[in-house]
Short mmCIF file of C-alpha atoms and ligand atoms in Angstrom, two decimals:
data_model
loop_
_atom_site.label_atom_id
_atom_site.label_comp_id
_atom_site.label_asym_id
_atom_site.label_seq_id
_atom_site.Cartn_x
_atom_site.Cartn_y
_atom_site.Cartn_z
CA UNK A 12 71.67 -48.34 -12.64
CA UNK A 13 68.46 -46.37 -13.24
CA UNK A 14 66.97 -47.21 -16.63
CA UNK A 15 65.19 -44.03 -17.71
CA UNK A 16 63.01 -43.46 -20.75
CA UNK A 17 63.41 -39.82 -21.76
CA UNK A 18 60.85 -38.91 -24.42
CA UNK A 19 61.37 -35.86 -26.63
CA UNK A 20 65.08 -35.90 -25.83
CA UNK A 21 66.06 -34.40 -29.20
CA UNK A 22 64.19 -31.15 -28.52
CA UNK A 23 65.38 -28.05 -26.69
CA UNK A 24 64.87 -28.95 -23.03
CA UNK A 25 65.19 -32.73 -23.44
CA UNK A 26 68.57 -32.57 -25.22
CA UNK A 27 69.92 -30.08 -22.67
CA UNK A 28 68.66 -32.46 -19.96
CA UNK A 29 70.42 -35.52 -21.42
CA UNK A 30 73.72 -33.70 -22.03
CA UNK A 31 73.61 -32.19 -18.53
CA UNK A 32 72.58 -35.31 -16.63
CA UNK A 33 75.00 -37.70 -18.35
CA UNK A 34 77.87 -35.39 -17.38
CA UNK A 35 77.11 -35.71 -13.71
CA UNK A 36 75.54 -39.17 -13.34
CA UNK A 37 76.94 -42.47 -14.50
CA UNK A 38 74.25 -44.42 -12.64
CA UNK A 39 71.60 -43.37 -15.21
CA UNK A 40 71.01 -45.34 -18.42
CA UNK A 41 69.06 -43.06 -20.75
CA UNK A 42 66.93 -44.22 -23.65
CA UNK A 43 66.04 -41.14 -25.71
CA UNK A 44 62.78 -41.86 -27.55
CA UNK A 45 61.92 -39.14 -30.05
CA UNK A 46 59.85 -38.86 -33.21
CA UNK A 47 62.21 -36.24 -34.67
CA UNK A 48 59.52 -33.76 -35.65
CA UNK A 49 60.60 -30.37 -37.03
CA UNK A 50 61.70 -29.56 -33.43
CA UNK A 51 63.86 -32.65 -32.88
CA UNK A 52 67.52 -32.52 -33.84
CA UNK A 53 70.04 -35.29 -33.13
CA UNK A 54 72.88 -32.79 -33.59
CA UNK A 55 71.87 -31.42 -30.18
CA UNK A 56 73.07 -34.67 -28.58
CA UNK A 57 76.67 -34.67 -29.86
CA UNK A 58 78.11 -34.56 -26.30
CA UNK A 59 76.15 -37.71 -25.33
CA UNK A 60 75.97 -39.88 -28.42
CA UNK A 61 79.16 -41.86 -27.78
CA UNK A 62 78.36 -42.59 -24.14
CA UNK A 63 77.74 -46.23 -23.16
CA UNK A 64 74.81 -45.28 -20.96
CA UNK A 65 72.94 -43.49 -23.80
CA UNK A 66 70.72 -44.97 -26.51
CA UNK A 67 68.60 -43.19 -29.12
CA UNK A 68 65.42 -44.77 -30.53
CA UNK A 69 63.34 -43.01 -33.17
CA UNK A 70 59.62 -43.36 -32.56
CA UNK A 71 56.27 -41.81 -31.78
CA UNK A 72 54.87 -41.94 -28.24
CA UNK A 73 51.44 -42.72 -29.66
CA UNK A 74 52.81 -46.02 -31.06
CA UNK A 75 51.84 -48.30 -28.17
CA UNK A 76 53.47 -51.44 -29.63
CA UNK A 77 56.82 -49.74 -30.02
CA UNK A 78 56.60 -48.10 -26.59
CA UNK A 79 55.82 -51.51 -25.05
CA UNK A 80 58.83 -53.04 -26.87
CA UNK A 81 61.12 -50.30 -25.53
CA UNK A 82 59.97 -50.82 -21.93
CA UNK A 83 60.59 -54.54 -22.24
CA UNK A 84 63.90 -54.36 -24.10
CA UNK A 85 65.51 -51.72 -21.89
CA UNK A 86 63.86 -52.72 -18.59
CA UNK A 87 62.53 -49.19 -18.14
CA UNK A 88 61.68 -48.23 -14.57
CA UNK A 89 61.63 -44.41 -14.84
CA UNK A 90 59.96 -42.13 -17.37
CA UNK A 91 60.53 -38.42 -17.99
CA UNK A 92 57.99 -37.25 -20.57
CA UNK A 93 59.31 -34.19 -22.38
CA UNK A 94 57.80 -35.20 -25.74
CA UNK A 95 55.24 -32.67 -26.88
CA UNK A 96 54.15 -30.27 -29.52
CA UNK A 97 55.33 -27.21 -27.63
CA UNK A 98 54.61 -24.03 -29.60
CA UNK A 99 51.48 -21.99 -28.80
CA UNK A 100 51.41 -20.26 -32.22
CA UNK A 101 51.42 -23.59 -34.04
CA UNK A 102 48.56 -24.84 -31.85
CA UNK A 103 46.52 -21.85 -33.03
CA UNK A 104 47.25 -22.66 -36.66
CA UNK A 105 46.34 -26.37 -36.22
CA UNK A 106 45.47 -28.12 -32.97
CA UNK A 107 45.01 -31.80 -33.82
CA UNK A 108 48.62 -32.93 -33.50
CA UNK A 109 48.76 -31.22 -30.08
CA UNK A 110 46.00 -33.44 -28.72
CA UNK A 111 47.43 -36.54 -30.46
CA UNK A 112 50.91 -36.19 -29.04
CA UNK A 113 50.33 -34.34 -25.78
CA UNK A 114 47.19 -36.22 -24.67
CA UNK A 115 47.00 -39.59 -26.47
CA UNK A 116 50.78 -39.99 -26.42
CA UNK A 117 50.91 -39.35 -22.67
CA UNK A 118 48.12 -41.89 -22.19
CA UNK A 119 50.15 -44.54 -24.06
CA UNK A 120 53.17 -43.84 -21.86
CA UNK A 121 51.11 -43.97 -18.65
CA UNK A 122 49.42 -47.25 -19.58
CA UNK A 123 52.73 -48.85 -20.54
CA UNK A 124 54.48 -47.55 -17.41
CA UNK A 125 51.61 -49.01 -15.36
CA UNK A 126 51.97 -52.40 -17.07
CA UNK A 127 55.72 -52.52 -16.38
CA UNK A 128 55.34 -51.15 -12.83
CA UNK A 129 57.51 -48.08 -13.32
CA UNK A 130 58.99 -46.64 -10.13
CA UNK A 131 58.54 -43.00 -11.15
CA UNK A 132 56.70 -41.25 -13.97
CA UNK A 133 57.61 -37.58 -14.32
CA UNK A 134 55.25 -35.55 -16.51
CA UNK A 135 57.00 -32.38 -17.70
CA UNK A 136 54.33 -29.70 -17.76
CA UNK A 137 54.06 -25.94 -17.92
CA UNK A 138 52.84 -22.90 -16.01
CA UNK A 139 50.55 -22.18 -18.98
CA UNK A 140 48.03 -24.69 -17.59
CA UNK A 141 47.11 -22.08 -14.94
CA UNK A 142 45.97 -19.53 -17.55
CA UNK A 143 46.75 -15.85 -17.24
CA UNK A 144 47.47 -13.59 -14.23
CA UNK A 145 46.51 -9.96 -13.69
CA UNK A 146 49.08 -7.44 -12.41
CA UNK A 147 49.38 -9.09 -8.99
CA UNK A 148 49.86 -12.61 -7.65
CA UNK A 149 51.76 -15.78 -8.52
CA UNK A 150 50.77 -19.28 -9.68
CA UNK A 151 50.97 -21.83 -6.87
CA UNK A 152 50.40 -25.57 -7.19
CA UNK A 153 46.83 -25.07 -5.96
CA UNK A 154 45.92 -22.35 -8.48
CA UNK A 155 42.95 -23.77 -10.47
CA UNK A 156 43.80 -24.89 -13.99
CA UNK A 157 42.44 -22.52 -16.62
CA UNK A 158 44.32 -23.12 -19.88
CA UNK A 159 43.61 -20.75 -22.75
CA UNK A 160 45.30 -22.12 -25.89
CA UNK A 161 44.99 -25.48 -27.63
CA UNK A 162 48.60 -26.12 -26.51
CA UNK A 163 48.00 -25.35 -22.84
CA UNK A 164 44.69 -27.21 -22.78
CA UNK A 165 46.42 -30.32 -24.14
CA UNK A 166 49.09 -30.04 -21.44
CA UNK A 167 46.44 -29.54 -18.73
CA UNK A 168 44.60 -32.65 -19.94
CA UNK A 169 47.82 -34.65 -19.72
CA UNK A 170 48.50 -33.37 -16.17
CA UNK A 171 45.04 -34.36 -15.01
CA UNK A 172 45.38 -37.78 -16.62
CA UNK A 173 48.77 -38.40 -15.00
CA UNK A 174 47.44 -37.41 -11.57
CA UNK A 175 44.34 -39.59 -12.10
CA UNK A 176 46.64 -42.59 -12.72
CA UNK A 177 48.21 -41.89 -9.34
CA UNK A 178 44.84 -41.53 -7.62
CA UNK A 179 43.20 -44.57 -9.22
CA UNK A 180 46.07 -47.02 -9.67
CA UNK A 181 48.55 -45.74 -7.10
CA UNK A 182 51.10 -45.05 -9.84
CA UNK A 183 54.16 -43.05 -8.66
CA UNK A 184 53.44 -40.02 -10.84
CA UNK A 185 54.90 -36.54 -10.31
CA UNK A 186 54.13 -33.44 -12.38
CA UNK A 187 56.42 -30.42 -12.86
CA UNK A 188 55.13 -27.05 -14.08
CA UNK A 189 57.88 -24.76 -15.25
CA UNK A 190 57.89 -21.20 -16.56
CA UNK A 191 59.48 -20.01 -19.85
CA UNK A 192 62.90 -21.52 -20.54
CA UNK A 193 65.78 -19.96 -22.46
CA UNK A 194 69.26 -21.22 -23.36
CA UNK A 195 71.25 -22.93 -26.11
CA UNK A 196 69.54 -25.25 -28.63
CA UNK A 197 66.10 -23.61 -28.44
CA UNK A 198 64.23 -23.84 -31.72
CA UNK A 199 64.12 -20.41 -33.40
CA UNK A 200 60.33 -20.12 -33.43
CA UNK A 201 60.36 -19.12 -29.73
CA UNK A 202 60.74 -15.48 -28.64
CA UNK A 203 64.38 -15.33 -27.49
CA UNK A 204 66.14 -17.29 -30.28
CA UNK A 205 63.87 -15.72 -32.92
CA UNK A 206 64.78 -12.21 -31.76
CA UNK A 207 68.51 -13.00 -31.56
CA UNK A 208 68.62 -14.55 -35.03
CA UNK A 209 66.50 -11.84 -36.68
CA UNK A 210 68.71 -9.17 -35.08
CA UNK A 211 71.85 -10.89 -36.34
CA UNK A 212 70.29 -10.97 -39.83
CA UNK A 213 69.10 -7.32 -39.55
CA UNK A 214 65.51 -8.53 -40.00
CA UNK A 215 62.42 -7.07 -38.33
CA UNK A 216 61.60 -8.25 -34.81
CA UNK A 217 57.87 -9.12 -34.67
CA UNK A 218 56.59 -8.10 -31.22
CA UNK A 219 52.99 -9.18 -30.60
CA UNK A 220 50.42 -6.61 -29.46
CA UNK A 221 51.82 -3.88 -27.21
CA UNK A 222 54.85 -5.94 -26.14
CA UNK A 223 53.83 -5.71 -22.50
CA UNK A 224 52.88 -9.36 -21.97
CA UNK A 225 54.97 -10.72 -19.13
CA UNK A 226 56.82 -14.04 -18.97
CA UNK A 227 58.84 -15.47 -16.07
CA UNK A 228 62.21 -16.66 -17.46
CA UNK A 229 64.38 -19.54 -16.23
CA UNK A 230 67.65 -20.86 -17.65
CA UNK A 231 67.16 -24.34 -19.11
CA UNK A 232 69.84 -25.94 -16.89
CA UNK A 233 68.08 -24.69 -13.75
CA UNK A 234 64.88 -26.34 -15.02
CA UNK A 235 66.73 -29.57 -15.79
CA UNK A 236 68.38 -29.65 -12.38
CA UNK A 237 64.93 -29.24 -10.81
CA UNK A 238 63.66 -32.19 -12.86
CA UNK A 239 66.47 -34.33 -11.45
CA UNK A 240 65.49 -33.25 -7.91
CA UNK A 241 61.85 -34.19 -8.55
CA UNK A 242 62.82 -37.52 -10.14
CA UNK A 243 64.93 -38.39 -7.08
CA UNK A 244 62.91 -36.90 -4.24
CA UNK A 245 59.45 -35.87 -5.48
CA UNK A 246 56.51 -37.35 -3.58
CA UNK A 247 54.16 -39.38 -5.83
CA UNK A 248 50.89 -37.61 -6.56
CA UNK A 249 52.48 -34.17 -6.17
CA UNK A 250 52.85 -31.20 -8.50
CA UNK A 251 55.98 -29.00 -8.31
CA UNK A 252 56.16 -25.50 -9.80
CA UNK A 253 59.57 -24.51 -11.15
CA UNK A 254 60.63 -20.91 -11.75
CA UNK A 255 63.42 -18.43 -11.10
CA UNK A 256 61.36 -15.33 -10.12
CA UNK A 257 62.40 -13.41 -13.17
CA UNK A 258 59.38 -11.68 -14.67
CA UNK A 259 59.89 -9.43 -17.69
CA UNK A 260 57.69 -7.73 -20.30
CA UNK A 261 58.54 -9.08 -23.77
CA UNK A 262 59.63 -5.69 -25.09
CA UNK A 263 62.31 -5.42 -22.37
CA UNK A 264 63.82 -8.75 -23.43
CA UNK A 265 63.80 -7.66 -27.06
CA UNK A 266 65.54 -4.37 -26.23
CA UNK A 267 68.08 -6.16 -24.05
CA UNK A 268 68.97 -8.48 -26.96
CA UNK A 269 69.33 -5.50 -29.31
CA UNK A 270 71.63 -3.74 -26.81
CA UNK A 271 73.77 -6.84 -26.41
CA UNK A 272 74.12 -7.15 -30.19
CA UNK A 273 74.57 -3.39 -30.68
CA UNK A 274 71.65 -3.28 -33.11
CA UNK A 275 69.17 -0.38 -33.53
CA UNK A 276 65.73 -0.37 -31.88
CA UNK A 277 64.09 0.50 -35.19
CA UNK A 278 64.29 -3.22 -36.03
CA UNK A 279 61.36 -3.62 -33.62
CA UNK A 280 58.10 -4.13 -35.47
CA UNK A 281 54.81 -4.31 -33.54
CA UNK A 282 52.53 -6.86 -35.22
CA UNK A 283 49.00 -8.22 -34.77
CA UNK A 284 48.57 -9.89 -31.39
CA UNK A 285 48.49 -13.66 -30.85
CA UNK A 286 44.80 -14.66 -30.50
CA UNK A 287 43.96 -15.41 -26.86
CA UNK A 288 47.40 -14.13 -25.78
CA UNK A 289 47.93 -14.73 -22.03
CA UNK A 290 48.91 -11.45 -20.38
CA UNK A 291 51.14 -12.47 -17.52
CA UNK A 292 52.76 -15.61 -16.07
CA UNK A 293 54.66 -15.68 -12.76
CA UNK A 294 55.55 -18.73 -10.71
CA UNK A 295 55.77 -19.33 -6.96
CA UNK A 296 58.34 -22.13 -6.61
CA UNK A 297 58.58 -22.16 -2.83
CA UNK A 298 57.28 -25.75 -2.61
CA UNK A 299 60.16 -27.34 -4.55
CA UNK A 300 62.64 -25.10 -2.68
CA UNK A 301 61.31 -25.87 0.80
CA UNK A 302 60.42 -29.53 0.34
CA UNK A 303 63.13 -30.78 -2.03
CA UNK A 304 65.95 -28.26 -1.46
CA UNK A 305 66.24 -27.12 -5.11
CA UNK A 306 67.11 -23.54 -6.05
CA UNK A 307 68.01 -21.80 -9.32
CA UNK A 308 71.74 -21.20 -9.72
CA UNK A 309 72.04 -18.98 -12.80
CA UNK A 310 71.62 -15.20 -12.75
CA UNK A 311 69.48 -13.92 -15.61
CA UNK A 312 71.99 -11.26 -16.72
CA UNK A 313 74.83 -13.75 -17.09
CA UNK A 314 72.80 -16.61 -18.57
CA UNK A 315 71.02 -14.45 -21.16
CA UNK A 316 74.37 -12.96 -22.25
CA UNK A 317 75.80 -16.48 -22.59
CA UNK A 318 72.72 -17.55 -24.54
CA UNK A 319 73.06 -14.66 -27.00
CA UNK A 320 76.76 -15.53 -27.40
CA UNK A 321 75.86 -19.19 -28.01
CA UNK A 322 73.67 -18.21 -30.96
CA UNK A 323 76.41 -15.93 -32.31
CA UNK A 324 78.92 -18.78 -32.22
CA UNK A 325 76.53 -21.50 -33.48
CA UNK A 326 75.37 -19.89 -36.69
CA UNK A 327 75.57 -23.16 -38.64
CA UNK A 328 73.17 -24.81 -36.13
CA UNK A 329 70.39 -22.29 -36.71
CA UNK A 330 71.14 -21.52 -40.34
CA UNK A 331 70.43 -25.13 -41.27
CA UNK A 332 67.07 -24.78 -39.53
CA UNK A 333 65.93 -21.47 -40.96
CA UNK A 334 66.94 -22.38 -44.49
CA UNK A 335 65.41 -25.89 -44.31
CA UNK A 336 61.88 -27.22 -43.96
CA UNK A 337 61.06 -24.61 -41.32
CA UNK A 338 61.67 -21.72 -43.70
CA UNK A 339 58.09 -21.69 -45.04
CA UNK A 340 56.55 -21.42 -41.58
CA UNK A 341 59.13 -18.85 -40.49
CA UNK A 342 58.12 -16.58 -43.36
CA UNK A 343 54.34 -16.92 -43.19
CA UNK A 344 53.29 -17.47 -39.58
CA UNK A 345 52.30 -13.87 -38.83
CA UNK A 346 50.01 -13.54 -41.84
CA UNK A 347 48.11 -16.66 -40.91
CA UNK A 348 46.73 -15.69 -37.49
P1 NAD B 30 60.59 -28.84 -28.29
O1 NAD B 30 59.46 -28.54 -29.21
O2 NAD B 30 61.88 -28.15 -28.46
O3 NAD B 30 60.91 -30.41 -28.33
C1 NAD B 30 59.91 -31.39 -28.34
C2 NAD B 30 60.56 -32.73 -28.69
O4 NAD B 30 59.53 -33.75 -28.64
C3 NAD B 30 61.15 -32.78 -30.10
O5 NAD B 30 62.42 -33.41 -30.08
C4 NAD B 30 60.16 -33.62 -30.90
O6 NAD B 30 60.74 -34.34 -31.97
C5 NAD B 30 59.62 -34.55 -29.81
N1 NAD B 30 58.28 -35.08 -30.12
C6 NAD B 30 57.20 -34.36 -30.53
N2 NAD B 30 56.16 -35.20 -30.74
C7 NAD B 30 56.58 -36.44 -30.42
C8 NAD B 30 55.95 -37.72 -30.41
N3 NAD B 30 54.68 -37.87 -30.79
N4 NAD B 30 56.68 -38.81 -30.02
C9 NAD B 30 57.99 -38.65 -29.65
N5 NAD B 30 58.63 -37.49 -29.66
C10 NAD B 30 57.94 -36.39 -30.04
O7 NAD B 30 59.99 -28.61 -26.83
P2 NAD B 30 60.71 -28.07 -25.50
O8 NAD B 30 60.64 -26.61 -25.49
O9 NAD B 30 62.01 -28.77 -25.36
O10 NAD B 30 59.67 -28.61 -24.41
C11 NAD B 30 59.82 -29.90 -23.82
C12 NAD B 30 58.72 -30.12 -22.81
O11 NAD B 30 58.77 -29.13 -21.80
C13 NAD B 30 57.31 -30.05 -23.41
O12 NAD B 30 56.53 -31.04 -22.79
C14 NAD B 30 56.81 -28.65 -23.01
O13 NAD B 30 55.41 -28.64 -22.87
C15 NAD B 30 57.51 -28.48 -21.66
N6 NAD B 30 57.80 -27.08 -21.26
C16 NAD B 30 58.47 -26.25 -22.11
C17 NAD B 30 58.81 -24.96 -21.67
C18 NAD B 30 59.57 -24.00 -22.56
O14 NAD B 30 59.74 -22.83 -22.17
N7 NAD B 30 60.05 -24.40 -23.72
C19 NAD B 30 58.44 -24.55 -20.38
C20 NAD B 30 57.74 -25.43 -19.55
C21 NAD B 30 57.45 -26.71 -20.00
O1 DAU B 31 55.38 -20.72 -19.99
C1 DAU B 31 55.94 -21.91 -20.47
C2 DAU B 31 55.72 -22.00 -21.98
O2 DAU B 31 56.61 -21.06 -22.57
C3 DAU B 31 55.95 -23.40 -22.54
O3 DAU B 31 54.98 -24.27 -22.00
C4 DAU B 31 55.84 -23.40 -24.07
O4 DAU B 31 56.19 -24.68 -24.57
C5 DAU B 31 56.84 -22.38 -24.61
O5 DAU B 31 56.70 -22.30 -26.01
C6 DAU B 31 56.59 -21.01 -23.98
O6 DAU B 31 55.31 -20.46 -24.43
P1 DAU B 31 55.15 -18.91 -24.80
O7 DAU B 31 54.00 -18.77 -25.70
O8 DAU B 31 55.21 -18.07 -23.58
O9 DAU B 31 56.55 -18.72 -25.58
P2 DAU B 31 56.93 -17.92 -26.93
O10 DAU B 31 58.42 -17.91 -27.00
O11 DAU B 31 56.17 -18.41 -28.11
O12 DAU B 31 56.43 -16.44 -26.60
C7 DAU B 31 56.92 -15.73 -25.47
C8 DAU B 31 56.23 -14.38 -25.46
O13 DAU B 31 56.69 -13.61 -26.59
C9 DAU B 31 54.73 -14.47 -25.62
O14 DAU B 31 54.12 -13.43 -24.82
C10 DAU B 31 54.48 -14.18 -27.10
C11 DAU B 31 55.62 -13.24 -27.45
N1 DAU B 31 56.12 -13.34 -28.85
C12 DAU B 31 56.48 -14.56 -29.30
C13 DAU B 31 56.96 -14.71 -30.58
C14 DAU B 31 57.35 -16.07 -31.12
C15 DAU B 31 56.26 -12.20 -29.62
O15 DAU B 31 55.94 -11.08 -29.18
N2 DAU B 31 56.76 -12.34 -30.89
C16 DAU B 31 57.10 -13.55 -31.41
O16 DAU B 31 57.53 -13.62 -32.58
#
């Protein structure tokens, strides 16, 4: 049995990871450690909550005493650190919590994993640490880090710290850097769920700037499968880029969603740009493909259609969110930039 601490497992990618991995592996015992911020939702874990090899613990990764207790109690030997403040716009409105959770919290996890001699520490990172691309080229693992937002700078700091723990202490650390995810259970502050939900409600779709910023989209289950590959086979001290070679300008995604929902394009509303908005991300994931044998399995056309359908059929999931605590932010974020 592999005793794995999964942090941030009540968020979008973490909950999809737990539900996915517990379906195919009964040799994993997962402790889901999550603070349940606005982005954490235990409802996401319905398929896993009754399983014998699943345990939820509420807590903050910056709480070193509690993290130590969890390592001891559950004999943790593997860590997958999803826990983070993850939204760029929020990091522009207030950065402190990003450095607390993403940097200090990761430090607590690394120190505790070192003390208990963890066998693998997987730091879930992002392509945003590389900064922004021009029209040509792809991010490789050796692209210099050049983060531009408080969010991406906090993630870059955590990556460097994790790799330093490998270099200095010989800790078995691996870092993954994935491109933009989409799929079920994504919090509706992010582009794709926000556009789907606003379209369904016949509300305006706020497209930043000229709408031509490019993101490289991957289905969340392809990302999670890659994480399992890296956990199993990744070489300590290495970074692995994860992406599905699916670059698209934002406006194309927005129009595609409108077409799928048979809604008019006049819902599109160009708004003030995000400050410091990165122009283009695109990932070269040949290293994980060639060295570990991973490849993405979902086609964009099918997975985005399924994702739109998921939001149509899970109205109660997102209605509770947009009418709850999040409502204030949802209504005011654009004015505040
Ligand atoms: P999310 O915001 O949906 O979920 C984050 C989860 O972390 C929430 O459940 C939240 O409660 C928890 N959390 C936050 N602070 C915590 C703390 N101090 N202690 C314990 N738990 C805490 O984020 P996501 O989109 O699922 O992203 C997960 C990870 O993947 C992040 O590290 C993010 O940087 C990375 N990532 C995300 C994407 C993407 O497209 N969403 C792409 C690449 C990498
Ligand atoms: O690249 C990986 C990153 O992708 C992750 O590390 C982050 O955690 C995740 O949030 C995501 O960051 P982005 O900033 O790329 O995602 P977001 O969904 O916020 O925005 C995607 C693009 O859409 C971006 O160019 C900004 C634009 N956008 C976003 C929103 C919310 C709009 O035009 N309008 C919007 O309302």
